[in-house]
Tab-separated table of C-alpha atoms and ligand atoms in Angstrom:
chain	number	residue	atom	x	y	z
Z	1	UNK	CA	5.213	17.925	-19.161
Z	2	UNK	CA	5.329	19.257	-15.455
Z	3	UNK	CA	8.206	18.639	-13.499
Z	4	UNK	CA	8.821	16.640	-10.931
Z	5	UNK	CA	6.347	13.831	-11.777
Z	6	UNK	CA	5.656	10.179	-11.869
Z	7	UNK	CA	4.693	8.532	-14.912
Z	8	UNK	CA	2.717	5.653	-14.116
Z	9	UNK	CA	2.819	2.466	-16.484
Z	10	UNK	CA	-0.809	1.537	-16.666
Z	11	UNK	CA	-0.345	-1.579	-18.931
Z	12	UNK	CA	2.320	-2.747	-16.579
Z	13	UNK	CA	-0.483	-2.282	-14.053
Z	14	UNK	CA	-3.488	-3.958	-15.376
Z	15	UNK	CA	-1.103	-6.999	-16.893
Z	16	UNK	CA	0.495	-7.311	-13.172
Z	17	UNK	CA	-3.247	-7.077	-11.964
Z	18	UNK	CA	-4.039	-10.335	-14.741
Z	19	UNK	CA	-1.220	-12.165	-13.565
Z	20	UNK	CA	-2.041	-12.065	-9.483
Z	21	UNK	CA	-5.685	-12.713	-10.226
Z	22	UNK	CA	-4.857	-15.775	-12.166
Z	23	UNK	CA	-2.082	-17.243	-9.790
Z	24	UNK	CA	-5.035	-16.651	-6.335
Z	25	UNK	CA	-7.654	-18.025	-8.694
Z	26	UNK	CA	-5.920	-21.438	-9.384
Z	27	UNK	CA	-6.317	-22.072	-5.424
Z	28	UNK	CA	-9.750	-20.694	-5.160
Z	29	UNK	CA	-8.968	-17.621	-4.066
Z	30	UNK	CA	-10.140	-13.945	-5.005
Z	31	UNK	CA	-8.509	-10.641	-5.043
Z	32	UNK	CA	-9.601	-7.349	-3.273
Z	33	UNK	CA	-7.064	-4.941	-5.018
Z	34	UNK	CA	-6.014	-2.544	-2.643
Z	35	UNK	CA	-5.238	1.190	-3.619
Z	36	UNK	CA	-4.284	3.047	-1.052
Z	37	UNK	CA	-0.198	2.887	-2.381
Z	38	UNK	CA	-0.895	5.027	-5.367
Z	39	UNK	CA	-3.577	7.248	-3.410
Z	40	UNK	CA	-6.552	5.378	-5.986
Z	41	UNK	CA	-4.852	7.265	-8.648
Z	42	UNK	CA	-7.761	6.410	-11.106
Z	43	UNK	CA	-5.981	5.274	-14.059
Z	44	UNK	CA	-4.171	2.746	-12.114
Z	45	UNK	CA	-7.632	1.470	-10.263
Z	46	UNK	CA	-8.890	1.346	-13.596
Z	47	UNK	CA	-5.996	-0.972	-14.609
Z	48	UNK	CA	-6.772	-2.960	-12.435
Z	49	UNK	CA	-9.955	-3.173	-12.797
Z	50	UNK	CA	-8.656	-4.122	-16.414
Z	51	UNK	CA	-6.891	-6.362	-15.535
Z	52	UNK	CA	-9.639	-8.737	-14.071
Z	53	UNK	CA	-10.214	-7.138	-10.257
Z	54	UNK	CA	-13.000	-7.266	-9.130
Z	55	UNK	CA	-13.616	-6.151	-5.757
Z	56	UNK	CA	-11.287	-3.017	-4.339
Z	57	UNK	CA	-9.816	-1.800	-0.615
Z	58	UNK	CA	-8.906	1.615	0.589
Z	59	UNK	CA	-7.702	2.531	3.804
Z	60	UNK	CA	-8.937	5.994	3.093
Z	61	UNK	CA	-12.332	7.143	2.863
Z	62	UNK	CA	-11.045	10.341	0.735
Z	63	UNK	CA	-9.778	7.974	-2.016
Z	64	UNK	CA	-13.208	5.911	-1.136
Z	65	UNK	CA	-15.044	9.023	-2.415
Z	66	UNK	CA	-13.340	9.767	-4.876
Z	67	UNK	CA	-13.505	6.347	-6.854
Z	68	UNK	CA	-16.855	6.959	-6.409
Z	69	UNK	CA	-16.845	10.258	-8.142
Z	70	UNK	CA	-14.795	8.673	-10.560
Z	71	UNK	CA	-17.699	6.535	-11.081
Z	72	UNK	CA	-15.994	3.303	-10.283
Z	73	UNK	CA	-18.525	0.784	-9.160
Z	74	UNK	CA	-17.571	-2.633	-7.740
Z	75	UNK	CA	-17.926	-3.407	-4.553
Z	76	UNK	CA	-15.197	-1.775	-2.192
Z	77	UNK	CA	-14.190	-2.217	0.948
Z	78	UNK	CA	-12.948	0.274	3.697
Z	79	UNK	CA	-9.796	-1.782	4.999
Z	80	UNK	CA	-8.568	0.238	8.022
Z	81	UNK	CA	-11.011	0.002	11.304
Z	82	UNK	CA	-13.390	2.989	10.594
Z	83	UNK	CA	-13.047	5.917	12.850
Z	84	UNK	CA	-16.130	6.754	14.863
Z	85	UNK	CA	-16.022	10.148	13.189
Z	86	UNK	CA	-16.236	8.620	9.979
Z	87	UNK	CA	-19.306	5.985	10.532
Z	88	UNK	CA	-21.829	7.776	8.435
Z	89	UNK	CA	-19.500	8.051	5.050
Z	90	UNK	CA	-18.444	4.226	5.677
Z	91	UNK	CA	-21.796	3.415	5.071
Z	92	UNK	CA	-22.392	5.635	2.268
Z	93	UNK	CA	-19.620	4.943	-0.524
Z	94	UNK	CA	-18.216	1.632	1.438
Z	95	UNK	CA	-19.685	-1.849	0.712
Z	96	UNK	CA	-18.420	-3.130	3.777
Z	97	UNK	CA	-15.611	-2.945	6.006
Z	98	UNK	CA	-12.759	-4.415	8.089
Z	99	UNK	CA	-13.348	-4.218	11.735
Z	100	UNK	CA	-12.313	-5.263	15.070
Z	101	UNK	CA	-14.355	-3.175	17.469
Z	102	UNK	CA	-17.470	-4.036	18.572
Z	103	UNK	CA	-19.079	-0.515	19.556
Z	104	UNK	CA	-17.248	0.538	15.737
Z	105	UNK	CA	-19.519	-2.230	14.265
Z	106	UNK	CA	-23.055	-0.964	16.298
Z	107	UNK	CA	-22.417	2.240	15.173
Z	108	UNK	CA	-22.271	0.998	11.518
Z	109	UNK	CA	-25.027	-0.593	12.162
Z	110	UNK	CA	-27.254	2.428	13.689
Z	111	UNK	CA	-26.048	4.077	10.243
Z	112	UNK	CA	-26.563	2.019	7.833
Z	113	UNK	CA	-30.549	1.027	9.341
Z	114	UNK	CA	-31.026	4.841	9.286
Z	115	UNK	CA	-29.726	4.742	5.714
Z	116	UNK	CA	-31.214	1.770	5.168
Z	117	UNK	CA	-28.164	-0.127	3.925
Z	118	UNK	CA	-26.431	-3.268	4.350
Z	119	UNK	CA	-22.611	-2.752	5.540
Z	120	UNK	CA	-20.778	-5.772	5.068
Z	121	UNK	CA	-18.222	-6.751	8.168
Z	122	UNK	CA	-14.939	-8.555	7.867
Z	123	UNK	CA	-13.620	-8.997	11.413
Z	124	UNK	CA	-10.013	-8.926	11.934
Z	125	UNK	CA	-7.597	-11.532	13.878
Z	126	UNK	CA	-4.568	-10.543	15.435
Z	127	UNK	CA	-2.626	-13.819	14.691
Z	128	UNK	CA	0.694	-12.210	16.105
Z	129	UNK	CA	1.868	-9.355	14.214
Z	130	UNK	CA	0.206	-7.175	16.890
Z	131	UNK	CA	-1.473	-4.345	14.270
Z	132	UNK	CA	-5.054	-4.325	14.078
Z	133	UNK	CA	-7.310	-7.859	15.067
Z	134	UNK	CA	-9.590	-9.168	18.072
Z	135	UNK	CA	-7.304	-12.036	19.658
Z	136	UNK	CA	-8.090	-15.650	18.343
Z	137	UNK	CA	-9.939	-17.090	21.896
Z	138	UNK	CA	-12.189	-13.817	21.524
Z	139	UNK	CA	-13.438	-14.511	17.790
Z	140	UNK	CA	-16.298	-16.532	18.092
Z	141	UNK	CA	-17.995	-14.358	21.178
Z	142	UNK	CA	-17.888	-11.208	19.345
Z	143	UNK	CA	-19.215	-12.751	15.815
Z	144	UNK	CA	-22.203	-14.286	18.048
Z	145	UNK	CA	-22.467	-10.262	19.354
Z	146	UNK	CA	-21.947	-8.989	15.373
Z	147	UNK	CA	-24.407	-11.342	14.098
Z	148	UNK	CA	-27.809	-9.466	16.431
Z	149	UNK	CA	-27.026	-6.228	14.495
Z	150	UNK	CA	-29.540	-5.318	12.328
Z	151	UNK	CA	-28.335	-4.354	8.835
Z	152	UNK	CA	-24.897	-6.056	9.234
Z	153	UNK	CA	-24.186	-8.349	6.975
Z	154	UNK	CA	-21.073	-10.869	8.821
Z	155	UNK	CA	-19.058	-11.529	5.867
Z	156	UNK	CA	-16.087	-13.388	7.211
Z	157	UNK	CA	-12.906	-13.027	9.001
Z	158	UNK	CA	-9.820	-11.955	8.060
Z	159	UNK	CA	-5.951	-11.256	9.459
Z	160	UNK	CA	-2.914	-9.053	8.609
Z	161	UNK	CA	0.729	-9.698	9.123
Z	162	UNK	CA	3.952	-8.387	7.867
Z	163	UNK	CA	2.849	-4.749	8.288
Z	164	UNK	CA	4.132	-3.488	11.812
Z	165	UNK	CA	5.527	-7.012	13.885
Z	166	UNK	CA	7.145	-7.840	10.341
Z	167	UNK	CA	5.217	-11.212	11.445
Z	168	UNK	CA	5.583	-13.486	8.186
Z	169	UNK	CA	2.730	-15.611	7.279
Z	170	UNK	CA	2.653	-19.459	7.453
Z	171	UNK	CA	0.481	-22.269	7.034
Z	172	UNK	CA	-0.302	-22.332	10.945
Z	173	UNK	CA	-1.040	-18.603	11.368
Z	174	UNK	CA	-3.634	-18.782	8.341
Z	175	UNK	CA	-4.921	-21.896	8.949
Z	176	UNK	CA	-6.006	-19.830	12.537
Z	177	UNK	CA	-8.639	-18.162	10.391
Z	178	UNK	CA	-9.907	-21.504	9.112
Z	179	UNK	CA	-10.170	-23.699	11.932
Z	180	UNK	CA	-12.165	-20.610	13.703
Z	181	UNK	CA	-13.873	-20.104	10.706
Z	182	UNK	CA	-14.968	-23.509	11.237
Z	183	UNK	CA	-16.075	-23.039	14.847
Z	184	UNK	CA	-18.056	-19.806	14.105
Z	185	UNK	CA	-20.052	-22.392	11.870
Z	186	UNK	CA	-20.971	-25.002	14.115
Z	187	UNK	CA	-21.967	-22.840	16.757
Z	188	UNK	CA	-24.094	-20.650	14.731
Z	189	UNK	CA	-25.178	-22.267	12.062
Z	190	UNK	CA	-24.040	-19.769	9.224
Z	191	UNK	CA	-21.465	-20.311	6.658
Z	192	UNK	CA	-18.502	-18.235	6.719
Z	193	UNK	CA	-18.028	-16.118	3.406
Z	194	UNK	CA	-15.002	-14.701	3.196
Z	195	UNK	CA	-11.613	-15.946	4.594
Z	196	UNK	CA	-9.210	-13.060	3.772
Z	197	UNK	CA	-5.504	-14.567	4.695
Z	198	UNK	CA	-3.718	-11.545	4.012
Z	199	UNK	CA	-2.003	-9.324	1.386
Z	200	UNK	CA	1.373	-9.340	-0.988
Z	201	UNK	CA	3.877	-11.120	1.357
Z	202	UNK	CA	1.051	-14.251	1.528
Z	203	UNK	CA	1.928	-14.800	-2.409
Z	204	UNK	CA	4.800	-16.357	-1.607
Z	205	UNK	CA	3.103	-18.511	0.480
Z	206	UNK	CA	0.696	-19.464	-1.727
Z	207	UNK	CA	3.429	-20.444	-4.298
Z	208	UNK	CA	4.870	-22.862	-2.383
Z	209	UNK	CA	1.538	-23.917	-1.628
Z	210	UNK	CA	1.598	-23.380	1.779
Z	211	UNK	CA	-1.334	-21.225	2.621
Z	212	UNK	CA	-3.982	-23.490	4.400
Z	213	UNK	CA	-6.854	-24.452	2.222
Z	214	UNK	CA	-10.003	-22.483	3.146
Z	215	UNK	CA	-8.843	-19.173	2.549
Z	216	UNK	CA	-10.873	-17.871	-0.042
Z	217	UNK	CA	-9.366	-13.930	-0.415
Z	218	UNK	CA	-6.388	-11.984	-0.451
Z	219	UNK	CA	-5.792	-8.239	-0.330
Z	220	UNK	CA	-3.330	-6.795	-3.046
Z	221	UNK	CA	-1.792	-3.981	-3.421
Z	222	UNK	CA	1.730	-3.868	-3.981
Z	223	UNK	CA	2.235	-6.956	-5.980
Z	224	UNK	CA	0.069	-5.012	-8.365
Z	225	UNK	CA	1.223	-1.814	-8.472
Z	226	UNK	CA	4.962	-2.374	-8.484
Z	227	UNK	CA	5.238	-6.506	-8.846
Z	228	UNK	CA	7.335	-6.024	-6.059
Z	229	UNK	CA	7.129	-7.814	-2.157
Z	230	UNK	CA	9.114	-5.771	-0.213
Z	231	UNK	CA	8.552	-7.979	3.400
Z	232	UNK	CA	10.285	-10.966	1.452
Z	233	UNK	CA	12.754	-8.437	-0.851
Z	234	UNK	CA	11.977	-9.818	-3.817
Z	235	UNK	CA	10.191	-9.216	-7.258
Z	236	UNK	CA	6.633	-11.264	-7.796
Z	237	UNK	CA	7.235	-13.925	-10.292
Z	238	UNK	CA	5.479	-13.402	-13.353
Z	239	UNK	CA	5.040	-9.510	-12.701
Z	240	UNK	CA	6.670	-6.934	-14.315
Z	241	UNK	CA	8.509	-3.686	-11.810
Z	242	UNK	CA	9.479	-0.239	-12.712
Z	243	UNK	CA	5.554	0.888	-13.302
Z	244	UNK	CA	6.167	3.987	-12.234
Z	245	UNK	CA	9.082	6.377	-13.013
Z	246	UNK	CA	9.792	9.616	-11.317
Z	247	UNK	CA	11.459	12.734	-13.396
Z	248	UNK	CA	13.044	15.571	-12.223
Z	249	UNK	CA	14.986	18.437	-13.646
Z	250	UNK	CA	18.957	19.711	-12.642
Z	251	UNK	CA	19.029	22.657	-11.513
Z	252	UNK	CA	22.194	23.128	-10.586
Z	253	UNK	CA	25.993	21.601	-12.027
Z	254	UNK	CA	28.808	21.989	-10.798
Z	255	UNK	CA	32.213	20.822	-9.089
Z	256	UNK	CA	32.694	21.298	-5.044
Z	257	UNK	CA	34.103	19.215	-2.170
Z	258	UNK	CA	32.620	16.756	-0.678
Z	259	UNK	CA	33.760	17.528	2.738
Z	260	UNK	CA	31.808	20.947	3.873
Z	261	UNK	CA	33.578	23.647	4.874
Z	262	UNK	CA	33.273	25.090	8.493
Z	263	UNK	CA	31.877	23.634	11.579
Z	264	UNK	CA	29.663	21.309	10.974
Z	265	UNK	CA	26.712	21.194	13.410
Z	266	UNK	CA	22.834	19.296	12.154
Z	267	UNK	CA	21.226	18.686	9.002
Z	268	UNK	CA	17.857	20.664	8.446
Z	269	UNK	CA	16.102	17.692	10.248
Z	270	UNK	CA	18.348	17.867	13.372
Z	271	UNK	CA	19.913	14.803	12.410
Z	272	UNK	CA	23.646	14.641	12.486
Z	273	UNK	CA	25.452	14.308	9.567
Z	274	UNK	CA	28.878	12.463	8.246
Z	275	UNK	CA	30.711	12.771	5.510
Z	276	UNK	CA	33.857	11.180	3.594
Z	277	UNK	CA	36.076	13.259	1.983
Z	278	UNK	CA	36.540	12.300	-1.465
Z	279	UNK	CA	37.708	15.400	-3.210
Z	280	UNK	CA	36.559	17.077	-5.657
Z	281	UNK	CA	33.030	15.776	-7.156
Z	282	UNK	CA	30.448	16.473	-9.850
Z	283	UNK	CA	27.448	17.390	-8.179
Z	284	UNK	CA	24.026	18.168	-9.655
Z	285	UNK	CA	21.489	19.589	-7.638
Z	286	UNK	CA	17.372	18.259	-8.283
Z	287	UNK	CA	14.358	19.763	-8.034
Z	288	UNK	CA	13.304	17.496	-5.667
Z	289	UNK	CA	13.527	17.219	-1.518
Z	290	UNK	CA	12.208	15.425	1.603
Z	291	UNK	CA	8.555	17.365	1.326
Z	292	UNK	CA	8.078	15.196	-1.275
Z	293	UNK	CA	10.061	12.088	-0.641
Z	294	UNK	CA	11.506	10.175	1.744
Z	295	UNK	CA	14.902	9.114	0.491
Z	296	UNK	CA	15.400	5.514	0.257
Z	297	UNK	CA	11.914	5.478	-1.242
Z	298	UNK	CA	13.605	6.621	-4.622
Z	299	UNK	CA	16.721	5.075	-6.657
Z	300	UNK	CA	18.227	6.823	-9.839
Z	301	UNK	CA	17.671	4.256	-12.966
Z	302	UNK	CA	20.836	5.230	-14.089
Z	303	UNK	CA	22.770	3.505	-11.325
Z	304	UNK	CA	26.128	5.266	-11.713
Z	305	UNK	CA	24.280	8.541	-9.803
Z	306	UNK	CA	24.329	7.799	-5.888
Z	307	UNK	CA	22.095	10.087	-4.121
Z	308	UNK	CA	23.882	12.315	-1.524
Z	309	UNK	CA	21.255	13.637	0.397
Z	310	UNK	CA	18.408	16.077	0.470
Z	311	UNK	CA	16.975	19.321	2.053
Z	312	UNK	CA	13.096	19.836	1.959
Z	313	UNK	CA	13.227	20.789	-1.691
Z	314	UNK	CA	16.653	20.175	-2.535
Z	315	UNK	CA	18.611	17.563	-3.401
Z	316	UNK	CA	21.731	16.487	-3.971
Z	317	UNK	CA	23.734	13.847	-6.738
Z	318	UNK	CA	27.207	12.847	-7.009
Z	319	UNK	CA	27.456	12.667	-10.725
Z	320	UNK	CA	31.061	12.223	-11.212
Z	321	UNK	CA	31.028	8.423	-12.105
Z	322	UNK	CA	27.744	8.907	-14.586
Z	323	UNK	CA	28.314	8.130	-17.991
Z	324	UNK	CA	25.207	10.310	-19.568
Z	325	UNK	CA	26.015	13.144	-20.184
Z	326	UNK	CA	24.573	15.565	-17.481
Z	327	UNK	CA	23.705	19.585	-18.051
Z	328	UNK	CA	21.112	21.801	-16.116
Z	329	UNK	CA	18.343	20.770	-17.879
Z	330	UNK	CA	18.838	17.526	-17.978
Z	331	UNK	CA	16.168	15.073	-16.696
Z	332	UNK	CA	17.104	12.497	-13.974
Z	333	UNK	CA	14.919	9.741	-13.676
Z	334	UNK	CA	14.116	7.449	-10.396
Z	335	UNK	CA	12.602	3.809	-9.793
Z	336	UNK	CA	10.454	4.146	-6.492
Z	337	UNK	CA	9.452	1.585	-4.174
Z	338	UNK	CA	6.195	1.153	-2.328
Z	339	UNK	CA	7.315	4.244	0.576
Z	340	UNK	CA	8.399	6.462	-2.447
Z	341	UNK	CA	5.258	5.447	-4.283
Z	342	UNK	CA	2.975	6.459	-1.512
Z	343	UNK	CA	4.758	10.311	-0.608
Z	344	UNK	CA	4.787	10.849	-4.457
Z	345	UNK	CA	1.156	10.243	-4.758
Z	346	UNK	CA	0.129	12.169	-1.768
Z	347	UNK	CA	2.177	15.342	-2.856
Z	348	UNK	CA	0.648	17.983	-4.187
Z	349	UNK	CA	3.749	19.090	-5.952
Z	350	UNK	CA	4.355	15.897	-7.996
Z	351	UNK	CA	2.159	15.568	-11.222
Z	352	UNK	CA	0.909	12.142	-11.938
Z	353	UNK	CA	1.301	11.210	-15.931
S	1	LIG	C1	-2.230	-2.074	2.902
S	1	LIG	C2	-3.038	-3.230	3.265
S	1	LIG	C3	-3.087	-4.357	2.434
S	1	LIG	C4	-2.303	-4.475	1.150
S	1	LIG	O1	-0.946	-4.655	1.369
S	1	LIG	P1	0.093	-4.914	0.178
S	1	LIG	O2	1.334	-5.287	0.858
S	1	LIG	O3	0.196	-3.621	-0.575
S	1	LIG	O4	-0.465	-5.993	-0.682
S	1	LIG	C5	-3.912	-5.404	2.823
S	1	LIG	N1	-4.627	-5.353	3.966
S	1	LIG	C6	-4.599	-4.294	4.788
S	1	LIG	C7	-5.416	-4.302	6.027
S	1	LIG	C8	-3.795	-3.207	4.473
S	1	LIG	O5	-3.768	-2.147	5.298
């Protein structure tokens, strides 16, 4: 076994996968599994896939291509607005995407008659959270401009919140999508696909059975991949956490101060730093730092160890109150949250298990 590394719980994965696809299906609603947490590690998409998935989102179109070398087939989607610089591979391993520019959307469609392809378009509404989305009174002009482009296919609409205004969703910001949902229909005379209400923090919502009826798709990743929902700080009923475990190796034991010696200027992030004097303490040194890391995205399982701090490869445990018995050598292992989940994956230096 390689050292550090996550160990990734696929059972956990593809059961936690069951469970979500059940609890949307009961209100008519389908899942687009979304992998961009775990960097489409392909055992996990595979879980899910397991686990009764049937449709998949990336924000990436690296871990786009890759599913596809992976030979992972179902229909995926491409769920951050596509670069212009990225147009032509959008088209190629994407099914469809989620937009909310109209020149973005004529350049898809350029591509995909030249590739002669259909690119499916979800267009996004900014319902307050202020991330990605064409404003609500601007909806039904632009989907009258989508729906002229040749090899477009206008799926639907969709919105986001909870990601950067920490906006929480309700029954009035979803039921946005469906009352303009409903006046994209009139005026055109089309029926409106897909209503995609939003991603983990909407399954609370949808518990209390407060999401407004018409919604017909949800985007999942972390209530999957960690049963967790961070926005509302709390686990998913019914899912099962701790699906992936991080190890690392001591490299170093031994008994210092805790207050540093000398003048004390910054960290090795230019931050400046406090500390309490608590005497002498049992520290044990990780292989382990900030390159990979952040470090609240990490907690030690054993909960005695309190993390102290870290360097860029480096870091540091008070040990003293930890009943194991530690040693250099000894392996420390860490829950991780959806932050921790996503550096881990995207270092080079961590195996994945
Ligand atoms: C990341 C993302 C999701 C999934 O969010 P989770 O909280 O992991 O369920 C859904 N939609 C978009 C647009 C995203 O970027």
């Amino acid at each position: 076994m390689n050292l550090p590394s996550i160990h990734v719980d696929t059972k956990k994965i593809q059961r936690n996968a069951k469970t979500v696809v059940n609890m949307c299906k009961e209100q008519g609603i389908e899942v687009m599994g979304i992998t961009k947490g775990i960097c489409a590690y392909t055992p996990a998409v595979q879980a899910m896939l397991k686990g009764g998935v049937a449709k998949l989102g990336d924000s990436r179109i690296k871990n786009i291509k890759d599913m596809r070398k992976a030979g992972i087939n179902v229909p995926i989607y491409l769920i951050r607005i596509p670069m212009l610089a990225e147009i032509e591979d959008t088209v190629k391993f994407a099914d469809g995407s989620l937009n909310s520019e109209l020149i973005v959307i004529e350049e898809l469609s350029k591509k995909a008659a030249l590739l002669n392809k259909i690119h499916k378009v979800i267009l996004m509404v900014d319902v307050g959270d202020l991330r990605e989305g064409v404003l609500p009174e601007d909806v039904v002009d632009i989907t009258g401009k989508i729906l002229r482009l040749p090899n477009i296919e206008f799926e639907g609409i969709g919105t986001n919140v909870g990601c950067y205004g920490g906006v929480l969703p309700s029954y009035e910001n979803t039921k946005i999508l469906v009352d303009l949902a409903e006046e994209i229909e009139n005026k055109y005379g089309i029926s409106v696909k897909t209503l995609s209400g939003g991603s983990t923090v909407n399954l609370e919502l949808l518990r209390k059975g407060e999401i407004a009826p018409g919604i017909n798709q949800l985007r999942i990743g972390e209530a999957i991949l960690l049963g967790t929902d961070i926005k509302n700080l709390k686990p998913i009923p019914g899912t099962e956490q701790n699906t992936i475990i991080l190890k690392t190796q001591v490299i170093e034991l031994k008994t210092k101060p805790s207050y540093p010696i000398g003048k004390i200027g910054r960290d090795a992030f230019g931050k400046t730093v406090h500390f309490e004097d608590k005497g002498n303490r049992k520290r044990a040194i990780v292989a382990l730092g900030q390159q990979d890391c952040g470090l609240d995205g990490i907690a030690p399982i054993e909960s005695s160890i309190e993390i102290l701090g870290a360097s860029s490869d480096h870091m540091i445990l008070d040990v003293t109150e930890c009943k194991q018995e530690i040693q250099v050598g000894s392996i420390i292992e860490f829950n991780v949250s959806y932050g921790g989940m996503l550096d881990l994956t995207t270092s080079k230096y961590i195996e994945k298990y």
